[in-house]
Short mmCIF file of C-alpha atoms in Angstrom, two decimals:
data_model
loop_
_atom_site.label_atom_id
_atom_site.label_comp_id
_atom_site.label_asym_id
_atom_site.label_seq_id
_atom_site.Cartn_x
_atom_site.Cartn_y
_atom_site.Cartn_z
CA MET B 1 0.00 0.00 0.00
CA VAL B 2 1.40 3.43 -0.99
CA VAL B 3 -0.10 6.65 0.30
CA GLU B 4 -0.29 9.40 -2.34
CA GLY B 5 0.57 12.25 0.01
CA ALA B 6 3.63 10.44 1.37
CA ALA B 7 5.71 10.81 -1.81
CA SER B 8 7.33 14.16 -1.08
CA ASN B 9 10.57 13.62 -3.01
CA HIS B 10 9.27 14.29 -6.50
CA PRO B 11 11.64 15.31 -9.33
CA LEU B 12 11.82 18.71 -11.02
CA GLU B 13 9.66 17.69 -13.99
CA LYS B 14 6.81 16.94 -11.59
CA THR B 15 7.12 20.30 -9.81
CA PRO B 16 4.56 23.03 -10.62
CA THR B 17 6.01 25.84 -12.72
CA TRP B 18 4.71 28.49 -10.33
CA ALA B 19 6.60 26.89 -7.43
CA LEU B 20 9.82 26.68 -9.43
CA ALA B 21 9.49 30.28 -10.66
CA THR B 22 8.78 31.53 -7.13
CA VAL B 23 11.89 29.91 -5.69
CA CYS B 24 14.06 31.24 -8.53
CA PHE B 25 12.63 34.75 -8.11
CA VAL B 26 13.31 34.79 -4.36
CA PHE B 27 16.93 33.70 -4.75
CA ILE B 28 17.59 36.10 -7.63
CA PHE B 29 16.07 38.95 -5.65
CA LEU B 30 18.16 38.15 -2.55
CA GLY B 31 21.29 37.91 -4.69
CA LEU B 32 20.67 41.32 -6.22
CA VAL B 33 20.00 42.87 -2.81
CA ILE B 34 23.22 41.47 -1.35
CA GLU B 35 25.22 42.56 -4.41
CA ARG B 36 23.77 46.09 -4.22
CA LEU B 37 24.48 46.24 -0.48
CA PHE B 38 28.14 45.36 -1.02
CA ARG B 39 28.48 47.87 -3.84
CA THR B 40 26.91 50.70 -1.84
CA THR B 41 29.04 49.94 1.21
CA SER B 42 32.26 49.85 -0.84
CA ARG B 43 31.45 53.17 -2.52
CA TRP B 44 30.65 54.78 0.84
CA LEU B 45 33.93 53.58 2.37
CA LYS B 46 35.90 54.80 -0.66
CA GLU B 47 34.39 58.27 -0.41
CA ARG B 48 35.41 58.51 3.26
CA ARG B 49 38.88 57.05 2.58
CA LYS B 50 38.45 54.14 4.97
CA THR B 51 40.89 51.89 3.18
CA ALA B 52 41.06 49.18 5.84
CA LEU B 53 37.29 48.73 6.04
CA TYR B 54 37.06 48.75 2.24
CA GLU B 55 39.59 45.91 2.11
CA ALA B 56 37.60 44.10 4.80
CA VAL B 57 34.46 44.30 2.66
CA GLU B 58 36.40 42.96 -0.30
CA LYS B 59 37.59 40.09 1.88
CA LEU B 60 33.98 39.37 2.81
CA LYS B 61 33.25 39.03 -0.89
CA GLU B 62 36.10 36.55 -1.21
CA VAL B 63 34.78 34.52 1.73
CA LEU B 64 31.30 34.33 0.21
CA THR B 65 32.74 33.44 -3.20
CA LEU B 66 34.78 30.63 -1.65
CA LEU B 67 31.68 29.46 0.20
CA GLY B 68 29.74 29.27 -3.05
CA LEU B 69 32.56 27.38 -4.75
CA MET B 70 32.82 24.84 -1.92
CA SER B 71 29.07 24.36 -1.87
CA LEU B 72 29.02 23.83 -5.64
CA LEU B 73 31.83 21.26 -5.47
CA LEU B 74 30.04 19.33 -2.73
CA VAL B 75 26.80 19.26 -4.71
CA VAL B 76 28.51 18.18 -7.94
CA THR B 77 30.66 15.47 -6.37
CA GLN B 78 28.26 14.12 -3.75
CA ARG B 79 27.04 11.23 -5.92
CA GLY B 80 30.57 10.09 -6.72
CA ILE B 81 31.74 10.46 -3.13
CA SER B 82 28.78 8.45 -1.82
CA LYS B 83 29.77 5.56 -4.13
CA ILE B 84 33.13 5.16 -2.39
CA CYS B 85 32.66 2.03 -0.30
CA ILE B 86 34.42 1.03 2.90
CA SER B 87 34.22 -2.02 5.14
CA ASN B 88 31.75 -2.24 8.00
CA LYS B 89 34.51 -2.38 10.61
CA VAL B 90 35.96 0.91 9.46
CA ALA B 91 32.56 2.54 8.96
CA TYR B 92 31.50 1.98 12.56
CA SER B 93 34.70 3.31 14.14
CA MET B 94 35.02 6.78 15.74
CA LEU B 95 31.32 7.63 15.48
CA PRO B 96 30.23 11.04 16.80
CA CYS B 97 27.05 9.57 18.32
CA ASP B 98 26.13 6.30 19.95
CA LYS B 99 25.29 3.63 17.39
CA ILE B 100 21.53 3.06 16.98
CA PRO B 101 20.30 -0.38 15.87
CA GLN B 102 18.97 -0.18 12.34
CA GLU B 103 15.98 -2.41 13.14
CA THR B 104 14.90 -0.09 15.96
CA THR B 105 15.03 2.89 13.61
CA LYS B 106 12.95 1.06 11.00
CA THR B 107 10.43 0.08 13.65
CA ILE B 108 10.04 3.69 14.76
CA GLN B 109 9.55 4.77 11.14
CA ALA B 110 6.92 2.06 10.73
CA TYR B 111 4.96 3.20 13.77
CA GLU B 112 5.15 6.86 12.77
CA PHE B 113 3.93 6.01 9.28
CA TYR B 114 1.11 3.94 10.74
CA TYR B 115 -0.22 6.87 12.75
CA ALA B 116 0.23 9.27 9.82
CA SER B 117 -1.64 7.02 7.36
CA PRO B 118 -5.45 7.00 7.00
CA PRO B 119 -7.41 4.18 8.69
CA THR B 120 -7.89 1.03 6.67
CA SER B 121 -9.60 -2.29 7.22
CA GLU B 122 -6.76 -4.28 5.67
CA PRO B 123 -3.83 -5.33 7.88
CA LEU B 124 -0.67 -3.32 7.23
CA THR B 125 2.55 -5.08 6.34
CA PHE B 126 5.91 -3.93 7.67
CA GLU B 127 7.04 -2.92 4.18
CA ASP B 128 3.90 -0.80 3.72
CA MET B 129 4.52 1.08 6.94
CA ILE B 130 8.01 2.24 5.96
CA SER B 131 7.88 5.67 4.34
CA PRO B 132 8.47 5.61 0.59
CA ALA B 133 10.59 8.71 0.90
CA SER B 134 12.92 7.02 3.36
CA THR B 135 13.05 3.89 1.20
CA THR B 136 14.06 5.93 -1.83
CA THR B 137 16.69 7.78 0.16
CA THR B 138 18.14 4.55 1.47
CA PHE B 139 18.29 3.08 -2.01
CA ASN B 140 20.00 6.09 -3.53
CA SER B 141 22.59 6.52 -0.78
CA SER B 142 23.58 3.03 0.30
CA ASP B 143 22.27 0.39 -2.10
CA TYR B 144 25.35 0.60 -4.33
CA CYS B 145 27.71 -0.24 -1.47
CA ALA B 146 25.22 -2.55 0.26
CA SER B 147 25.20 -4.78 -2.82
CA LYS B 148 28.91 -5.29 -2.19
CA GLY B 149 28.44 -5.95 1.52
CA MET B 150 30.03 -2.62 2.39
CA ILE B 151 28.96 0.85 3.55
CA SER B 152 29.21 4.21 1.81
CA PHE B 153 32.23 6.34 2.74
CA ILE B 154 29.88 9.27 3.32
CA SER B 155 26.26 9.32 2.23
CA GLN B 156 24.62 12.02 0.12
CA GLU B 157 22.51 13.03 3.11
CA ALA B 158 25.65 13.49 5.22
CA ILE B 159 27.23 15.59 2.46
CA ASN B 160 24.15 17.81 2.36
CA GLN B 161 24.33 18.23 6.13
CA LEU B 162 28.03 19.06 5.88
CA ASN B 163 27.25 21.63 3.20
CA THR B 164 24.68 23.22 5.51
CA PHE B 165 27.18 23.33 8.37
CA ILE B 166 29.85 25.02 6.22
CA CYS B 167 27.32 27.67 5.16
CA ALA B 168 26.26 28.25 8.76
CA LEU B 169 29.90 28.48 9.88
CA THR B 170 30.83 31.04 7.21
CA ILE B 171 27.77 33.20 7.79
CA MET B 172 28.29 33.16 11.55
CA GLN B 173 31.96 34.10 11.05
CA ILE B 174 30.90 37.22 9.15
CA VAL B 175 28.15 38.10 11.64
CA TYR B 176 30.42 37.52 14.63
CA SER B 177 33.25 39.59 13.14
CA VAL B 178 30.95 42.52 12.39
CA ALA B 179 29.47 42.30 15.90
CA THR B 180 32.97 42.30 17.41
CA MET B 181 33.88 45.37 15.36
CA ALA B 182 30.71 47.13 16.50
CA LEU B 183 31.36 46.31 20.16
CA GLY B 184 34.93 47.59 19.85
CA ARG B 185 33.74 50.89 18.41
CA ALA B 186 31.12 51.14 21.15
CA LYS B 187 33.81 50.64 23.80
CA MET B 188 35.84 53.49 22.31
CA ARG B 189 32.99 55.96 22.63
CA SER B 190 33.85 56.39 26.31
CA TRP B 191 37.43 57.18 25.30
CA LYS B 192 36.27 60.05 23.12
CA ALA B 193 35.65 62.19 26.20
CA TRP B 194 39.11 61.31 27.50
CA GLU B 195 40.70 62.39 24.24
CA LYS B 196 38.88 65.74 24.38
CA GLU B 197 40.06 66.20 27.94
CA THR B 198 43.69 66.18 26.78
CA GLN B 199 42.99 69.48 25.01
CA THR B 200 41.71 71.24 28.14
CA THR B 201 43.68 73.69 30.29
CA GLU B 202 43.22 71.52 33.40
CA TYR B 203 44.98 68.59 31.73
CA MET B 204 47.86 70.75 30.52
CA VAL B 205 48.35 72.25 33.99
CA ALA B 206 48.27 68.84 35.68
CA ASN B 207 50.90 67.56 33.22
CA ASP B 208 53.05 70.69 33.04
CA PRO B 209 56.41 69.68 31.47
CA HIS B 210 58.24 71.94 33.97
CA ARG B 211 56.67 70.38 37.03
CA PHE B 212 58.75 68.01 39.19
CA ARG B 213 57.02 65.18 41.06
CA PHE B 214 57.86 61.89 42.72
CA THR B 215 56.90 58.94 40.56
CA ARG B 216 54.80 57.40 43.33
CA GLN B 217 52.81 60.60 43.76
CA THR B 218 51.41 60.53 40.23
CA THR B 219 48.02 58.97 39.59
CA PHE B 220 49.65 56.34 37.38
CA GLY B 221 52.15 55.54 40.12
CA GLN B 222 49.46 55.27 42.78
CA ARG B 223 47.60 52.76 40.61
CA HIS B 224 50.55 50.47 39.82
CA MET B 225 53.46 51.16 42.20
CA ASN B 226 52.03 51.25 45.71
CA ASP B 227 51.03 47.58 45.85
CA PRO B 228 53.61 45.23 47.47
CA VAL B 229 54.13 43.06 44.39
CA ASP B 230 57.51 41.32 44.51
CA THR B 231 57.02 38.19 42.41
CA PRO B 232 55.61 37.57 38.90
CA ILE B 233 52.97 35.23 40.38
CA LEU B 234 51.53 37.94 42.60
CA LEU B 235 51.63 40.38 39.68
CA TRP B 236 49.65 37.97 37.48
CA ILE B 237 47.11 37.34 40.26
CA LYS B 238 46.59 41.07 40.78
CA CYS B 239 46.23 41.72 37.05
CA PHE B 240 43.87 38.78 36.63
CA PHE B 241 41.31 40.31 38.98
CA ARG B 242 41.97 43.86 37.79
CA GLN B 243 40.72 43.08 34.27
CA PHE B 244 37.20 42.66 35.63
CA PHE B 245 37.15 46.21 37.01
CA HIS B 246 38.01 49.10 34.66
CA SER B 247 40.02 47.07 32.16
CA VAL B 248 41.08 50.33 30.51
CA ALA B 249 41.45 52.96 33.19
CA LYS B 250 41.49 56.67 32.41
CA VAL B 251 44.95 57.18 33.88
CA ASP B 252 46.33 54.27 31.83
CA TYR B 253 44.87 55.78 28.65
CA PHE B 254 46.55 59.14 29.36
CA THR B 255 49.89 57.52 30.22
CA LEU B 256 49.98 55.22 27.20
CA ARG B 257 48.93 58.11 24.96
CA HIS B 258 51.78 60.26 26.29
CA GLY B 259 54.30 57.43 25.92
CA PHE B 260 53.22 56.67 22.34
CA ILE B 261 53.39 60.31 21.26
CA SER B 262 56.81 60.74 22.89
CA ALA B 263 58.20 57.60 21.24
CA HIS B 264 56.86 58.09 17.71
CA LEU B 265 55.95 61.77 17.30
CA SER B 266 56.87 65.20 18.49
CA ARG B 267 55.45 66.12 21.85
CA SER B 268 52.51 67.89 20.32
CA SER B 269 49.23 67.72 22.18
CA SER B 270 47.20 68.02 18.97
CA PHE B 271 47.64 64.36 18.00
CA ASN B 272 44.37 62.40 18.17
CA PHE B 273 45.36 59.12 19.78
CA LEU B 274 41.80 57.79 19.66
CA LYS B 275 41.63 58.00 15.85
CA TYR B 276 44.90 56.08 15.67
CA ILE B 277 43.39 53.29 17.80
CA GLN B 278 40.28 53.23 15.61
CA ARG B 279 42.38 52.88 12.46
CA SER B 280 44.34 50.08 14.13
CA LEU B 281 41.07 48.33 14.97
CA GLU B 282 40.01 48.58 11.33
CA ASP B 283 43.34 47.08 10.20
CA ASP B 284 42.93 44.20 12.67
CA PHE B 285 39.33 43.70 11.56
CA LYS B 286 40.58 43.19 8.03
CA LEU B 287 42.68 40.27 9.29
CA VAL B 288 40.12 38.50 11.49
CA VAL B 289 37.00 38.94 9.33
CA GLY B 290 37.73 35.84 7.25
CA ILE B 291 38.60 32.24 8.00
CA SER B 292 42.30 31.64 7.46
CA PRO B 293 43.65 28.30 6.16
CA LEU B 294 44.91 27.53 9.67
CA MET B 295 41.41 27.92 11.05
CA ARG B 296 40.02 25.62 8.36
CA PHE B 297 42.52 22.93 9.32
CA LEU B 298 41.49 23.39 12.95
CA LEU B 299 37.90 22.80 11.83
CA VAL B 300 38.99 19.49 10.30
CA ILE B 301 40.74 18.53 13.54
CA PHE B 302 37.63 19.34 15.59
CA MET B 303 35.53 17.15 13.32
CA LEU B 304 38.11 14.35 13.58
CA ILE B 305 38.16 14.23 17.38
CA ASP B 306 34.38 14.61 17.75
CA VAL B 307 34.10 10.97 18.86
CA HIS B 308 31.34 9.67 21.08
CA GLY B 309 32.60 9.39 24.64
CA TRP B 310 35.49 11.85 24.25
CA HIS B 311 33.31 14.84 25.21
CA MET B 312 35.17 17.09 22.83
CA TYR B 313 32.63 19.91 22.87
CA LEU B 314 32.71 19.99 26.66
CA TRP B 315 36.37 20.89 27.03
CA VAL B 316 36.67 22.80 23.77
CA SER B 317 33.94 25.18 24.96
CA PHE B 318 36.25 26.32 27.79
CA LEU B 319 39.16 27.22 25.50
CA PRO B 320 37.80 30.60 24.29
CA LEU B 321 37.08 31.68 27.87
CA ILE B 322 40.51 30.62 29.06
CA ILE B 323 42.25 32.38 26.17
CA VAL B 324 40.31 35.62 26.73
CA LEU B 325 41.13 35.63 30.44
CA VAL B 326 44.82 34.91 29.80
CA VAL B 327 45.12 37.59 27.09
CA GLY B 328 43.30 40.14 29.26
CA THR B 329 45.61 39.36 32.17
CA LYS B 330 48.65 39.60 29.92
CA LEU B 331 47.68 43.08 28.70
CA GLN B 332 47.24 44.24 32.28
CA VAL B 333 50.65 42.76 33.15
CA ILE B 334 52.26 44.67 30.27
CA VAL B 335 50.97 48.00 31.59
CA ALA B 336 52.02 47.10 35.14
CA ARG B 337 55.52 46.14 34.03
CA MET B 338 55.94 49.41 32.16
CA ALA B 339 55.06 51.16 35.42
CA LEU B 340 57.56 49.05 37.37
CA GLN B 341 60.28 49.85 34.81
CA LEU B 342 59.50 53.54 35.23
CA LYS B 343 59.79 53.15 39.00
CA GLU B 344 63.21 51.50 38.71
CA GLN B 345 64.57 54.10 36.29
CA ASN B 346 63.30 57.37 37.79
CA LYS B 347 62.14 58.26 41.28
CA VAL B 348 61.44 61.84 40.21
CA ILE B 349 59.76 62.76 36.92
CA ILE B 350 59.10 65.98 35.03
CA GLY B 351 55.56 66.45 33.77
CA ALA B 352 53.53 63.35 32.95
CA PRO B 353 54.86 59.81 33.56
CA LEU B 354 56.74 58.65 30.47
CA VAL B 355 56.49 54.91 29.84
CA THR B 356 58.42 53.17 27.10
CA PRO B 357 56.43 50.87 24.77
CA ASN B 358 58.44 47.73 24.01
CA ASP B 359 57.63 44.62 21.98
CA ASN B 360 59.69 42.52 24.40
CA LEU B 361 56.85 42.77 26.91
CA PHE B 362 54.67 40.60 24.65
CA TRP B 363 54.87 36.84 24.15
CA PHE B 364 57.77 35.90 21.87
CA SER B 365 58.35 39.67 21.43
CA LYS B 366 55.52 39.66 18.87
CA PRO B 367 52.36 41.71 19.56
CA GLN B 368 50.79 40.02 16.51
CA PHE B 369 50.59 36.79 18.51
CA VAL B 370 47.91 38.36 20.70
CA LEU B 371 45.88 39.12 17.58
CA THR B 372 46.29 35.50 16.46
CA LEU B 373 44.95 34.28 19.79
CA LEU B 374 41.99 36.64 19.54
CA HIS B 375 41.33 35.44 15.99
CA TYR B 376 41.40 31.86 17.22
CA THR B 377 39.01 32.73 20.06
CA LEU B 378 36.66 34.42 17.62
CA PHE B 379 36.69 31.35 15.39
CA MET B 380 36.04 29.01 18.33
CA ASN B 381 33.01 31.03 19.39
CA VAL B 382 31.75 31.08 15.81
CA PHE B 383 32.25 27.31 15.54
CA GLU B 384 30.23 26.64 18.68
CA VAL B 385 27.40 29.02 17.74
CA ALA B 386 27.26 27.61 14.19
CA PHE B 387 27.23 24.06 15.56
CA ILE B 388 24.32 24.89 17.88
CA ILE B 389 22.38 26.39 14.99
CA TRP B 390 23.23 23.43 12.77
CA VAL B 391 22.10 20.74 15.21
CA THR B 392 18.68 22.46 15.57
CA MET B 393 17.97 21.46 11.97
CA GLY B 394 17.39 17.94 13.14
CA SER B 395 17.72 15.61 16.10
CA ARG B 396 18.84 12.11 16.84
CA PHE B 397 17.97 10.16 19.94
CA LYS B 398 20.07 7.68 21.81
CA SER B 399 19.17 4.00 21.68
CA ALA B 400 17.65 3.97 25.16
CA VAL B 401 15.38 6.89 24.27
CA LEU B 402 14.30 5.12 21.11
CA GLN B 403 13.44 1.96 23.03
CA ASP B 404 11.38 3.94 25.53
CA GLN B 405 9.65 5.73 22.68
CA THR B 406 8.97 2.38 21.02
CA ARG B 407 7.41 1.04 24.20
CA GLU B 408 5.10 4.04 24.58
CA MET B 409 4.05 3.97 20.92
CA ILE B 410 3.28 0.24 21.03
CA LYS B 411 1.25 0.71 24.21
CA GLN B 412 -0.74 3.52 22.62
CA TRP B 413 -1.17 1.48 19.46
CA HIS B 414 -2.34 -1.54 21.45
CA GLN B 415 -4.90 0.53 23.35
CA GLU B 416 -6.29 1.90 20.09
CA VAL B 417 -6.57 -1.61 18.64
CA LYS B 418 -8.43 -2.82 21.75
CA GLN B 419 -10.87 0.07 21.49
CA ASN B 420 -11.47 -0.55 17.80
CA ARG B 421 -11.93 -4.26 18.47
CA ARG B 422 -14.61 -3.55 21.04
CA ARG B 423 -16.38 -1.13 18.73
CA GLN B 424 -16.27 -3.26 15.60
CA SER B 425 -16.36 -6.69 17.35
CA GLN B 426 -13.23 -7.83 15.58
CA THR B 427 -11.71 -11.23 16.19
CA PRO B 428 -8.32 -11.46 17.94
CA HIS B 429 -6.76 -12.66 14.70
CA ASP B 430 -7.61 -9.33 13.03
CA SER B 431 -5.39 -7.35 15.37
CA PRO B 432 -2.41 -5.95 13.43
CA ILE B 433 0.09 -6.41 16.25
CA PRO B 434 0.70 -10.18 15.89
CA HIS B 435 0.87 -9.69 12.14
CA ILE B 436 3.50 -6.96 12.48
CA VAL B 437 5.48 -8.89 15.09
CA THR B 438 5.55 -11.93 12.84
CA GLN B 439 6.83 -9.88 9.92
CA MET B 440 9.39 -8.05 12.06
CA ASN B 441 10.77 -11.35 13.33
CA SER B 442 10.91 -12.82 9.83
CA THR B 443 13.87 -12.39 7.55
CA GLU B 444 11.76 -11.05 4.72
CA ILE B 445 11.94 -7.47 5.98
CA ILE B 446 15.73 -7.47 5.79
CA PRO B 447 17.47 -7.67 2.42
CA GLN B 448 19.43 -10.84 1.93
CA GLN B 449 22.75 -9.08 1.47
CA GLN B 450 22.35 -7.10 4.74
CA THR B 451 21.27 -9.93 7.07
CA SER B 452 24.76 -10.83 8.25
CA THR B 453 25.75 -7.18 8.71
CA LEU B 454 22.69 -6.30 10.76
CA SER B 455 23.13 -9.34 12.96
CA LYS B 456 26.57 -8.05 13.90
CA ILE B 457 25.87 -4.37 14.47
CA ALA B 458 22.41 -4.54 16.08
CA PRO B 459 21.40 -7.99 17.35
CA ARG B 460 18.87 -6.63 19.86
CA GLY B 461 16.74 -4.35 17.72
CA ILE B 462 13.86 -6.56 16.59
CA GLU B 463 14.12 -8.96 19.51
CA GLY B 464 13.78 -6.08 21.97
CA THR B 465 10.71 -4.83 20.13
CA SER B 466 9.16 -8.31 20.16
CA GLU B 467 9.72 -8.57 23.91
CA ILE B 468 7.94 -5.26 24.41
CA VAL B 469 4.96 -6.48 22.38
CA LYS B 470 4.84 -9.78 24.27
CA GLU B 471 4.92 -7.89 27.56
CA ILE B 472 1.97 -5.75 26.50
CA GLN B 473 0.03 -8.79 25.30
CA GLU B 474 0.60 -10.53 28.65
CA ILE B 475 -0.78 -7.47 30.43
CA ASP B 476 -3.81 -7.62 28.14
#
């Protein structure tokens, strides 16, 4: 028996023209809108001479182009890849989820199809209860390798899911990068008032270049030099907790601004240090907006070690938090060490405290390494968010949940059969349960070439279902 409404996988020639035209129109319209948005944004950035952001937009175009190319390659090659066959022993190694018996899955599909189908007076066979759509999918994806007693290297359905995940990952990378840029600019808005304050008379009087003061008496010295910190461990502990309260203090901003201007420019107070930081943020945004080849290889590694029982996503989820805390502490330590160097060199200063920026204060004497760590953290957050979004496109239950669900469905089914039997005065032999149990326990429902394989990978599927049915019948 085949239900007409159940055949949902119909080819293109059986699709209404209005449906096909509607889908094409929507995608063409969205493509034109996105293309116009990129063009308008690029022209606006060119007019305002924001070269770094313009290059970032161009890099976004490259990321989307690469995404389209990868998606096209997966679609074109999915049939050939699915025909690569591997042995059963290799196929069932390093699975990301607990292995579910195939017979239990087929039984669940049969029960769901039974409840979705219209009532009929004829007894349903097990083959009739399996959805035609699922049967077609199984034939297209695994029949070629099943005929050889093997399993497909990766099925077409898995390739489609992988394609969806790559799209979600790339889109979330763009969204997350833009959000990070927006949050950075929002943080700098509070610094705008500090930059204006450097042009006031009060600031110039407080930092008079002819004024002598003890280093400890300055505001910068009181913040960093009065604490009894003698060891690097105590310094790291103090800086670790300091990052949670005023991570960028006003006095630190003034001191770093003065040290940067003294090291790289003339001591002119007209230099806008805030605009320099904003341009630096735009340059860094150009680097982190895309997914570098290193990050793509990390993605492959994450997929490789996502093995059931390893709990990879549990400990990987802590890495971004740990990296952010370590980097934040390190930046606080750098400022504190510049203050300690100033204390060792001069006990009396003239004007504002003059710190000396030095690359040796960073890890491996490379400030770019901090940016690499932040890029990695950004990618890890994107990966986790994209994975959460991806898994909400479907669900898969563990074997124990499936068995419990099977028990409840059979109980409900049995109650409905008893009610119908009372209403229609049916004989016990007309009940569909013994008929289904008999067919499930027979070898006719399993293809000949898959009998040995199924007996190895899931020996309890049908037997467990039969025991559930017998238990319900004994209760009856």
